[in-house]
Amino acid sequence: MSGRRSRSKQSSVSSITDDQITDLVSKLQHLIPELRRRRFDKVSTSKVLQETCNYIRSLHREVEDLSDRLSQLLASTDSDSDQAAIIRSLLMQ
Amino acid sequence: MNNPHHLNPTSLKSRFTTRFLRALTKIRAQKPISSSSPTEIFRRYRRIKVAADKSMAYSVRSRRIWSRAMLWKLRSRSYRRQDPCSGRRSGKTNQAIMKKSSNENTTTRREDGVGFVEEADELRQLVPGGETMNLCNLLDETAHYIKCLTTQLFSPIGKG
């Protein structure tokens, strides 16, 4: 994913147009599972941002859960779950 | 060596996985005798969580506002642990980041008639460096940030 910058669009004070915002908001809408199904509906910007916040929070929780599982895993020596086996084999490479 | 997950070595997922694995290996090697006590497990959890953030931020480097903000946060945290007098230094770096990401359209620009100021501000709290972003940057950075978070979770380490 290249680092596309939106700075080039903002050369003057009032250069953020509604169209640009709409584009960026719809791009965001496609990333959020909750809203992807409603791709062809008109979803308000407020709703998109709200769902984005919820989604990011749930992703943060999943990362925390993952870190939690990993810390248990690194402590245990006899875990036989699939994840443990894979991680152990990756660590041994 | 075998590459069971067929990762493209230049992809973000691959760079993240390599770094994260390296960090996990180090953390594993630091295993103390009482490695299953709740305190140790929590300490290791913190270290792993920081390692995950660090691995992602370093894989993205300074190409993004959010990754710059995260890197600054991580570095200033480690400086503070080593040197209690580093407060002023971190202040300067923060200003530099803010200069880079904002322009005349500051975060206090009113979105009259559009009705999503609160939601935008809420989002700014969730995206690293969000407080300094104007709306356009915020939306753009958020999309990339979400992609990176899902990369973390769908890496070979995450899904197993």
PDB file of C-alpha atoms in Angstrom:
ATOM      1  CA  MET A   1       0.000   0.000   0.000  1.00  0.00           C
ATOM      2  CA  SER A   2       1.702   3.190  -1.145  1.00  0.00           C
ATOM      3  CA  GLY A   3       1.779   6.170   1.139  1.00  0.00           C
ATOM      4  CA  ARG A   4      -0.761   8.360  -0.575  1.00  0.00           C
ATOM      5  CA  ARG A   5      -0.842  11.784   1.004  1.00  0.00           C
ATOM      6  CA  SER A   6      -3.802  14.074   1.054  1.00  0.00           C
ATOM      7  CA  ARG A   7      -1.600  17.094   1.699  1.00  0.00           C
ATOM      8  CA  SER A   8      -1.409  17.953  -1.996  1.00  0.00           C
ATOM      9  CA  LYS A   9      -5.157  18.557  -1.971  1.00  0.00           C
ATOM     10  CA  GLN A  10      -4.885  21.179   0.747  1.00  0.00           C
ATOM     11  CA  SER A  11      -3.063  24.074  -0.848  1.00  0.00           C
ATOM     12  CA  SER A  12      -5.364  26.810   0.474  1.00  0.00           C
ATOM     13  CA  VAL A  13      -7.437  27.411   3.565  1.00  0.00           C
ATOM     14  CA  SER A  14     -10.812  26.326   2.188  1.00  0.00           C
ATOM     15  CA  SER A  15      -9.628  23.532  -0.082  1.00  0.00           C
ATOM     16  CA  ILE A  16     -11.158  20.565   1.705  1.00  0.00           C
ATOM     17  CA  THR A  17     -14.216  19.964  -0.418  1.00  0.00           C
ATOM     18  CA  ASP A  18     -17.285  17.967   0.434  1.00  0.00           C
ATOM     19  CA  ASP A  19     -16.418  15.567  -2.376  1.00  0.00           C
ATOM     20  CA  GLN A  20     -13.045  14.755  -0.859  1.00  0.00           C
ATOM     21  CA  ILE A  21     -14.660  14.114   2.482  1.00  0.00           C
ATOM     22  CA  THR A  22     -17.330  11.933   0.880  1.00  0.00           C
ATOM     23  CA  ASP A  23     -14.658   9.919  -0.930  1.00  0.00           C
ATOM     24  CA  LEU A  24     -12.619   9.364   2.206  1.00  0.00           C
ATOM     25  CA  VAL A  25     -15.706   8.485   4.226  1.00  0.00           C
ATOM     26  CA  SER A  26     -16.879   5.919   1.686  1.00  0.00           C
ATOM     27  CA  LYS A  27     -13.386   4.441   1.573  1.00  0.00           C
ATOM     28  CA  LEU A  28     -13.629   4.043   5.338  1.00  0.00           C
ATOM     29  CA  GLN A  29     -17.085   2.542   5.042  1.00  0.00           C
ATOM     30  CA  HIS A  30     -15.691  -0.285   2.916  1.00  0.00           C
ATOM     31  CA  LEU A  31     -13.230  -1.228   5.631  1.00  0.00           C
ATOM     32  CA  ILE A  32     -15.777  -1.668   8.354  1.00  0.00           C
ATOM     33  CA  PRO A  33     -17.471  -5.082   8.357  1.00  0.00           C
ATOM     34  CA  GLU A  34     -20.632  -3.675   9.958  1.00  0.00           C
ATOM     35  CA  LEU A  35     -21.128  -1.224   7.117  1.00  0.00           C
ATOM     36  CA  ARG A  36     -19.715  -3.175   4.196  1.00  0.00           C
ATOM     37  CA  ARG A  37     -22.991  -5.001   3.761  1.00  0.00           C
ATOM     38  CA  ARG A  38     -24.759  -1.673   3.365  1.00  0.00           C
ATOM     39  CA  ARG A  39     -22.390  -0.597   0.634  1.00  0.00           C
ATOM     40  CA  PHE A  40     -25.152   0.686  -1.597  1.00  0.00           C
ATOM     41  CA  ASP A  41     -27.168   2.361   1.123  1.00  0.00           C
ATOM     42  CA  LYS A  42     -26.625   5.939   2.058  1.00  0.00           C
ATOM     43  CA  VAL A  43     -24.915   5.828   5.448  1.00  0.00           C
ATOM     44  CA  SER A  44     -24.456   9.152   7.202  1.00  0.00           C
ATOM     45  CA  THR A  45     -20.936  10.361   7.901  1.00  0.00           C
ATOM     46  CA  SER A  46     -21.799  10.468  11.562  1.00  0.00           C
ATOM     47  CA  LYS A  47     -22.781   6.801  11.485  1.00  0.00           C
ATOM     48  CA  VAL A  48     -19.642   5.822   9.596  1.00  0.00           C
ATOM     49  CA  LEU A  49     -17.429   7.602  12.109  1.00  0.00           C
ATOM     50  CA  GLN A  50     -19.346   6.090  14.988  1.00  0.00           C
ATOM     51  CA  GLU A  51     -18.982   2.561  13.608  1.00  0.00           C
ATOM     52  CA  THR A  52     -15.325   3.255  12.872  1.00  0.00           C
ATOM     53  CA  CYS A  53     -14.738   4.094  16.521  1.00  0.00           C
ATOM     54  CA  ASN A  54     -16.528   0.920  17.613  1.00  0.00           C
ATOM     55  CA  TYR A  55     -14.549  -1.144  15.134  1.00  0.00           C
ATOM     56  CA  ILE A  56     -11.181   0.286  16.208  1.00  0.00           C
ATOM     57  CA  ARG A  57     -12.067  -0.354  19.823  1.00  0.00           C
ATOM     58  CA  SER A  58     -12.928  -3.973  19.045  1.00  0.00           C
ATOM     59  CA  LEU A  59      -9.662  -4.377  17.119  1.00  0.00           C
ATOM     60  CA  HIS A  60      -7.748  -2.974  20.093  1.00  0.00           C
ATOM     61  CA  ARG A  61      -9.494  -5.524  22.318  1.00  0.00           C
ATOM     62  CA  GLU A  62      -8.548  -8.330  19.938  1.00  0.00           C
ATOM     63  CA  VAL A  63      -4.899  -7.252  20.038  1.00  0.00           C
ATOM     64  CA  GLU A  64      -5.086  -7.231  23.817  1.00  0.00           C
ATOM     65  CA  ASP A  65      -6.611 -10.721  23.775  1.00  0.00           C
ATOM     66  CA  LEU A  66      -3.865 -11.905  21.459  1.00  0.00           C
ATOM     67  CA  SER A  67      -1.178 -10.467  23.739  1.00  0.00           C
ATOM     68  CA  ASP A  68      -2.892 -12.146  26.656  1.00  0.00           C
ATOM     69  CA  ARG A  69      -2.932 -15.540  24.924  1.00  0.00           C
ATOM     70  CA  LEU A  70       0.673 -15.149  23.860  1.00  0.00           C
ATOM     71  CA  SER A  71       1.802 -14.333  27.371  1.00  0.00           C
ATOM     72  CA  GLN A  72       0.054 -17.440  28.706  1.00  0.00           C
ATOM     73  CA  LEU A  73       1.601 -19.423  25.895  1.00  0.00           C
ATOM     74  CA  LEU A  74       5.111 -18.252  26.557  1.00  0.00           C
ATOM     75  CA  ALA A  75       4.679 -19.228  30.173  1.00  0.00           C
ATOM     76  CA  SER A  76       3.422 -22.714  29.536  1.00  0.00           C
ATOM     77  CA  THR A  77       5.670 -25.523  28.469  1.00  0.00           C
ATOM     78  CA  ASP A  78       3.108 -28.175  27.694  1.00  0.00           C
ATOM     79  CA  SER A  79       0.411 -26.420  25.707  1.00  0.00           C
ATOM     80  CA  ASP A  80      -0.731 -28.582  22.827  1.00  0.00           C
ATOM     81  CA  SER A  81      -3.027 -26.187  21.000  1.00  0.00           C
ATOM     82  CA  ASP A  82      -2.472 -25.588  17.288  1.00  0.00           C
ATOM     83  CA  GLN A  83      -1.460 -22.018  17.828  1.00  0.00           C
ATOM     84  CA  ALA A  84       1.149 -23.013  20.360  1.00  0.00           C
ATOM     85  CA  ALA A  85       2.638 -25.568  17.985  1.00  0.00           C
ATOM     86  CA  ILE A  86       2.844 -23.098  15.112  1.00  0.00           C
ATOM     87  CA  ILE A  87       4.313 -20.307  17.175  1.00  0.00           C
ATOM     88  CA  ARG A  88       6.833 -22.629  18.731  1.00  0.00           C
ATOM     89  CA  SER A  89       7.914 -23.864  15.338  1.00  0.00           C
ATOM     90  CA  LEU A  90       8.186 -20.287  14.067  1.00  0.00           C
ATOM     91  CA  LEU A  91      10.257 -19.334  17.077  1.00  0.00           C
ATOM     92  CA  MET A  92      12.594 -22.223  16.528  1.00  0.00           C
ATOM     93  CA  GLN A  93      13.488 -21.276  12.958  1.00  0.00           C
TER      94      GLN A  93
ATOM     95  CA  MET B   1      14.304 -22.196   5.271  1.00  0.00           C
ATOM     96  CA  ASN B   2      10.721 -23.344   4.956  1.00  0.00           C
ATOM     97  CA  ASN B   3       8.162 -20.597   4.598  1.00  0.00           C
ATOM     98  CA  PRO B   4       4.950 -22.376   5.484  1.00  0.00           C
ATOM     99  CA  HIS B   5       2.841 -19.255   5.238  1.00  0.00           C
ATOM    100  CA  HIS B   6       4.262 -18.096   1.906  1.00  0.00           C
ATOM    101  CA  LEU B   7       4.752 -14.524   2.987  1.00  0.00           C
ATOM    102  CA  ASN B   8       5.909 -11.992   0.457  1.00  0.00           C
ATOM    103  CA  PRO B   9       9.080 -10.831   2.226  1.00  0.00           C
ATOM    104  CA  THR B  10       8.511  -7.167   1.373  1.00  0.00           C
ATOM    105  CA  SER B  11       4.888  -7.029   2.469  1.00  0.00           C
ATOM    106  CA  LEU B  12       3.805  -5.195   5.581  1.00  0.00           C
ATOM    107  CA  LYS B  13       2.493  -8.438   7.035  1.00  0.00           C
ATOM    108  CA  SER B  14       5.839 -10.102   6.527  1.00  0.00           C
ATOM    109  CA  ARG B  15       7.853  -7.215   7.988  1.00  0.00           C
ATOM    110  CA  PHE B  16       5.550  -7.058  10.989  1.00  0.00           C
ATOM    111  CA  THR B  17       5.638 -10.830  11.563  1.00  0.00           C
ATOM    112  CA  THR B  18       9.424 -10.966  11.452  1.00  0.00           C
ATOM    113  CA  ARG B  19       9.821  -8.122  13.922  1.00  0.00           C
ATOM    114  CA  PHE B  20       7.129  -9.382  16.242  1.00  0.00           C
ATOM    115  CA  LEU B  21       8.591 -12.900  16.258  1.00  0.00           C
ATOM    116  CA  ARG B  22      12.014 -11.522  17.050  1.00  0.00           C
ATOM    117  CA  ALA B  23      10.556  -9.588  19.983  1.00  0.00           C
ATOM    118  CA  LEU B  24       8.612 -12.618  21.222  1.00  0.00           C
ATOM    119  CA  THR B  25      11.751 -14.748  21.095  1.00  0.00           C
ATOM    120  CA  LYS B  26      13.550 -12.184  23.239  1.00  0.00           C
ATOM    121  CA  ILE B  27      10.687 -12.009  25.696  1.00  0.00           C
ATOM    122  CA  ARG B  28      10.562 -15.784  25.891  1.00  0.00           C
ATOM    123  CA  ALA B  29      14.293 -15.922  26.621  1.00  0.00           C
ATOM    124  CA  GLN B  30      13.797 -13.617  29.599  1.00  0.00           C
ATOM    125  CA  LYS B  31      11.629 -16.217  31.293  1.00  0.00           C
ATOM    126  CA  PRO B  32      12.199 -16.017  35.052  1.00  0.00           C
ATOM    127  CA  ILE B  33      11.837 -18.980  37.397  1.00  0.00           C
ATOM    128  CA  SER B  34       8.327 -18.114  38.532  1.00  0.00           C
ATOM    129  CA  SER B  35       7.108 -17.613  35.008  1.00  0.00           C
ATOM    130  CA  SER B  36       3.525 -18.585  35.754  1.00  0.00           C
ATOM    131  CA  SER B  37       2.801 -16.187  38.592  1.00  0.00           C
ATOM    132  CA  PRO B  38       0.045 -13.689  37.763  1.00  0.00           C
ATOM    133  CA  THR B  39       2.461 -10.771  38.135  1.00  0.00           C
ATOM    134  CA  GLU B  40       4.903 -12.278  35.688  1.00  0.00           C
ATOM    135  CA  ILE B  41       2.146 -13.101  33.256  1.00  0.00           C
ATOM    136  CA  PHE B  42       0.849  -9.541  33.401  1.00  0.00           C
ATOM    137  CA  ARG B  43       4.330  -8.087  32.991  1.00  0.00           C
ATOM    138  CA  ARG B  44       4.903 -10.316  29.989  1.00  0.00           C
ATOM    139  CA  TYR B  45       1.493  -9.321  28.614  1.00  0.00           C
ATOM    140  CA  ARG B  46       2.504  -5.641  28.761  1.00  0.00           C
ATOM    141  CA  ARG B  47       5.806  -6.390  27.068  1.00  0.00           C
ATOM    142  CA  ILE B  48       4.084  -8.365  24.325  1.00  0.00           C
ATOM    143  CA  LYS B  49       1.479  -5.665  23.777  1.00  0.00           C
ATOM    144  CA  VAL B  50       4.196  -3.007  23.460  1.00  0.00           C
ATOM    145  CA  ALA B  51       6.155  -5.323  21.156  1.00  0.00           C
ATOM    146  CA  ALA B  52       3.130  -5.699  18.896  1.00  0.00           C
ATOM    147  CA  ASP B  53       2.660  -1.920  18.657  1.00  0.00           C
ATOM    148  CA  LYS B  54       6.366  -1.370  18.200  1.00  0.00           C
ATOM    149  CA  SER B  55       6.662  -4.012  15.493  1.00  0.00           C
ATOM    150  CA  MET B  56       3.831  -2.462  13.550  1.00  0.00           C
ATOM    151  CA  ALA B  57       5.030   1.120  13.978  1.00  0.00           C
ATOM    152  CA  TYR B  58       8.568   0.217  12.883  1.00  0.00           C
ATOM    153  CA  SER B  59       7.240  -1.688   9.891  1.00  0.00           C
ATOM    154  CA  VAL B  60       5.384   1.410   8.733  1.00  0.00           C
ATOM    155  CA  ARG B  61       8.145   3.794   9.836  1.00  0.00           C
ATOM    156  CA  SER B  62       7.513   7.507   9.390  1.00  0.00           C
ATOM    157  CA  ARG B  63       5.382   7.158   6.290  1.00  0.00           C
ATOM    158  CA  ARG B  64       2.232   7.874   8.241  1.00  0.00           C
ATOM    159  CA  ILE B  65       1.197  10.460  10.827  1.00  0.00           C
ATOM    160  CA  TRP B  66      -0.149   7.767  13.126  1.00  0.00           C
ATOM    161  CA  SER B  67       3.026   5.681  12.939  1.00  0.00           C
ATOM    162  CA  ARG B  68       5.195   8.740  13.618  1.00  0.00           C
ATOM    163  CA  ALA B  69       3.028   9.557  16.631  1.00  0.00           C
ATOM    164  CA  MET B  70       3.265   5.978  17.885  1.00  0.00           C
ATOM    165  CA  LEU B  71       7.035   5.854  17.401  1.00  0.00           C
ATOM    166  CA  TRP B  72       7.422   9.133  19.251  1.00  0.00           C
ATOM    167  CA  LYS B  73       5.273   7.819  22.092  1.00  0.00           C
ATOM    168  CA  LEU B  74       7.285   4.578  22.306  1.00  0.00           C
ATOM    169  CA  ARG B  75      10.628   6.382  22.225  1.00  0.00           C
ATOM    170  CA  SER B  76       9.679   9.009  24.779  1.00  0.00           C
ATOM    171  CA  ARG B  77       8.450   6.258  27.081  1.00  0.00           C
ATOM    172  CA  SER B  78      11.805   4.500  26.981  1.00  0.00           C
ATOM    173  CA  TYR B  79      13.690   7.807  27.357  1.00  0.00           C
ATOM    174  CA  ARG B  80      11.621   8.649  30.396  1.00  0.00           C
ATOM    175  CA  ARG B  81      12.528   5.371  32.016  1.00  0.00           C
ATOM    176  CA  GLN B  82      16.235   5.978  31.517  1.00  0.00           C
ATOM    177  CA  ASP B  83      16.368   9.719  32.034  1.00  0.00           C
ATOM    178  CA  PRO B  84      13.861  11.521  34.258  1.00  0.00           C
ATOM    179  CA  CYS B  85      14.867  14.922  32.866  1.00  0.00           C
ATOM    180  CA  SER B  86      13.774  14.225  29.304  1.00  0.00           C
ATOM    181  CA  GLY B  87      10.425  16.014  29.614  1.00  0.00           C
ATOM    182  CA  ARG B  88      11.484  19.065  27.638  1.00  0.00           C
ATOM    183  CA  ARG B  89      12.935  16.989  24.843  1.00  0.00           C
ATOM    184  CA  SER B  90       9.687  15.103  24.305  1.00  0.00           C
ATOM    185  CA  GLY B  91       7.785  18.398  24.200  1.00  0.00           C
ATOM    186  CA  LYS B  92       9.834  19.627  21.266  1.00  0.00           C
ATOM    187  CA  THR B  93       9.398  16.414  19.315  1.00  0.00           C
ATOM    188  CA  ASN B  94       5.652  16.533  19.824  1.00  0.00           C
ATOM    189  CA  GLN B  95       5.523  20.018  18.313  1.00  0.00           C
ATOM    190  CA  ALA B  96       7.452  18.797  15.321  1.00  0.00           C
ATOM    191  CA  ILE B  97       4.903  16.065  14.712  1.00  0.00           C
ATOM    192  CA  MET B  98       2.054  18.504  15.095  1.00  0.00           C
ATOM    193  CA  LYS B  99       3.608  20.897  12.575  1.00  0.00           C
ATOM    194  CA  LYS B 100       3.958  18.115  10.066  1.00  0.00           C
ATOM    195  CA  SER B 101       0.364  16.994  10.174  1.00  0.00           C
ATOM    196  CA  SER B 102      -1.732  20.117  10.548  1.00  0.00           C
ATOM    197  CA  ASN B 103      -2.207  23.065   8.264  1.00  0.00           C
ATOM    198  CA  GLU B 104      -4.450  26.132   8.291  1.00  0.00           C
ATOM    199  CA  ASN B 105      -7.448  23.833   8.652  1.00  0.00           C
ATOM    200  CA  THR B 106      -6.875  23.111  12.323  1.00  0.00           C
ATOM    201  CA  THR B 107      -8.708  20.630  14.441  1.00  0.00           C
ATOM    202  CA  THR B 108     -10.905  23.440  15.721  1.00  0.00           C
ATOM    203  CA  ARG B 109     -12.415  24.012  12.278  1.00  0.00           C
ATOM    204  CA  ARG B 110     -16.151  23.960  12.709  1.00  0.00           C
ATOM    205  CA  GLU B 111     -18.074  21.392  10.733  1.00  0.00           C
ATOM    206  CA  ASP B 112     -21.282  23.425  10.816  1.00  0.00           C
ATOM    207  CA  GLY B 113     -24.320  21.778   9.319  1.00  0.00           C
ATOM    208  CA  VAL B 114     -22.542  18.480   8.860  1.00  0.00           C
ATOM    209  CA  GLY B 115     -23.123  17.113  12.344  1.00  0.00           C
ATOM    210  CA  PHE B 116     -20.255  14.764  13.051  1.00  0.00           C
ATOM    211  CA  VAL B 117     -17.833  16.840  15.127  1.00  0.00           C
ATOM    212  CA  GLU B 118     -18.240  14.705  18.224  1.00  0.00           C
ATOM    213  CA  GLU B 119     -17.746  11.456  16.369  1.00  0.00           C
ATOM    214  CA  ALA B 120     -14.659  12.894  14.667  1.00  0.00           C
ATOM    215  CA  ASP B 121     -13.215  13.959  17.996  1.00  0.00           C
ATOM    216  CA  GLU B 122     -13.934  10.535  19.444  1.00  0.00           C
ATOM    217  CA  LEU B 123     -12.052   9.016  16.520  1.00  0.00           C
ATOM    218  CA  ARG B 124      -9.151  11.363  17.138  1.00  0.00           C
ATOM    219  CA  GLN B 125      -8.732   9.802  20.569  1.00  0.00           C
ATOM    220  CA  LEU B 126      -8.469   6.329  19.084  1.00  0.00           C
ATOM    221  CA  VAL B 127      -6.012   6.954  16.270  1.00  0.00           C
ATOM    222  CA  PRO B 128      -2.407   7.690  17.371  1.00  0.00           C
ATOM    223  CA  GLY B 129      -1.636  11.343  16.713  1.00  0.00           C
ATOM    224  CA  GLY B 130      -5.264  12.006  15.913  1.00  0.00           C
ATOM    225  CA  GLU B 131      -5.493  15.099  18.093  1.00  0.00           C
ATOM    226  CA  THR B 132      -3.301  16.973  15.636  1.00  0.00           C
ATOM    227  CA  MET B 133      -5.071  15.905  12.456  1.00  0.00           C
ATOM    228  CA  ASN B 134      -7.498  17.840  10.344  1.00  0.00           C
ATOM    229  CA  LEU B 135     -10.516  15.954   9.056  1.00  0.00           C
ATOM    230  CA  CYS B 136      -9.011  14.836   5.739  1.00  0.00           C
ATOM    231  CA  ASN B 137      -5.879  13.477   7.365  1.00  0.00           C
ATOM    232  CA  LEU B 138      -7.920  11.851  10.098  1.00  0.00           C
ATOM    233  CA  LEU B 139     -10.041   9.901   7.621  1.00  0.00           C
ATOM    234  CA  ASP B 140      -7.050   8.904   5.513  1.00  0.00           C
ATOM    235  CA  GLU B 141      -4.902   7.902   8.487  1.00  0.00           C
ATOM    236  CA  THR B 142      -7.770   5.973  10.064  1.00  0.00           C
ATOM    237  CA  ALA B 143      -8.168   3.818   6.962  1.00  0.00           C
ATOM    238  CA  HIS B 144      -4.482   2.928   6.989  1.00  0.00           C
ATOM    239  CA  TYR B 145      -4.456   2.393  10.751  1.00  0.00           C
ATOM    240  CA  ILE B 146      -7.352  -0.060  10.497  1.00  0.00           C
ATOM    241  CA  LYS B 147      -5.583  -1.961   7.710  1.00  0.00           C
ATOM    242  CA  CYS B 148      -2.502  -2.275   9.921  1.00  0.00           C
ATOM    243  CA  LEU B 149      -4.460  -3.434  12.952  1.00  0.00           C
ATOM    244  CA  THR B 150      -6.078  -6.185  10.896  1.00  0.00           C
ATOM    245  CA  THR B 151      -2.659  -7.100   9.492  1.00  0.00           C
ATOM    246  CA  GLN B 152      -1.486  -7.645  13.067  1.00  0.00           C
ATOM    247  CA  LEU B 153      -4.439  -9.863  13.818  1.00  0.00           C
ATOM    248  CA  PHE B 154      -4.284 -11.868  10.586  1.00  0.00           C
ATOM    249  CA  SER B 155      -0.530 -12.411  10.693  1.00  0.00           C
ATOM    250  CA  PRO B 156       0.591 -16.024  11.216  1.00  0.00           C
ATOM    251  CA  ILE B 157       1.061 -15.173  14.889  1.00  0.00           C
ATOM    252  CA  GLY B 158      -2.403 -13.782  15.301  1.00  0.00           C
ATOM    253  CA  LYS B 159      -4.586 -16.388  13.696  1.00  0.00           C
ATOM    254  CA  GLY B 160      -2.185 -19.270  14.182  1.00  0.00           C
TER     255      GLY B 160
END
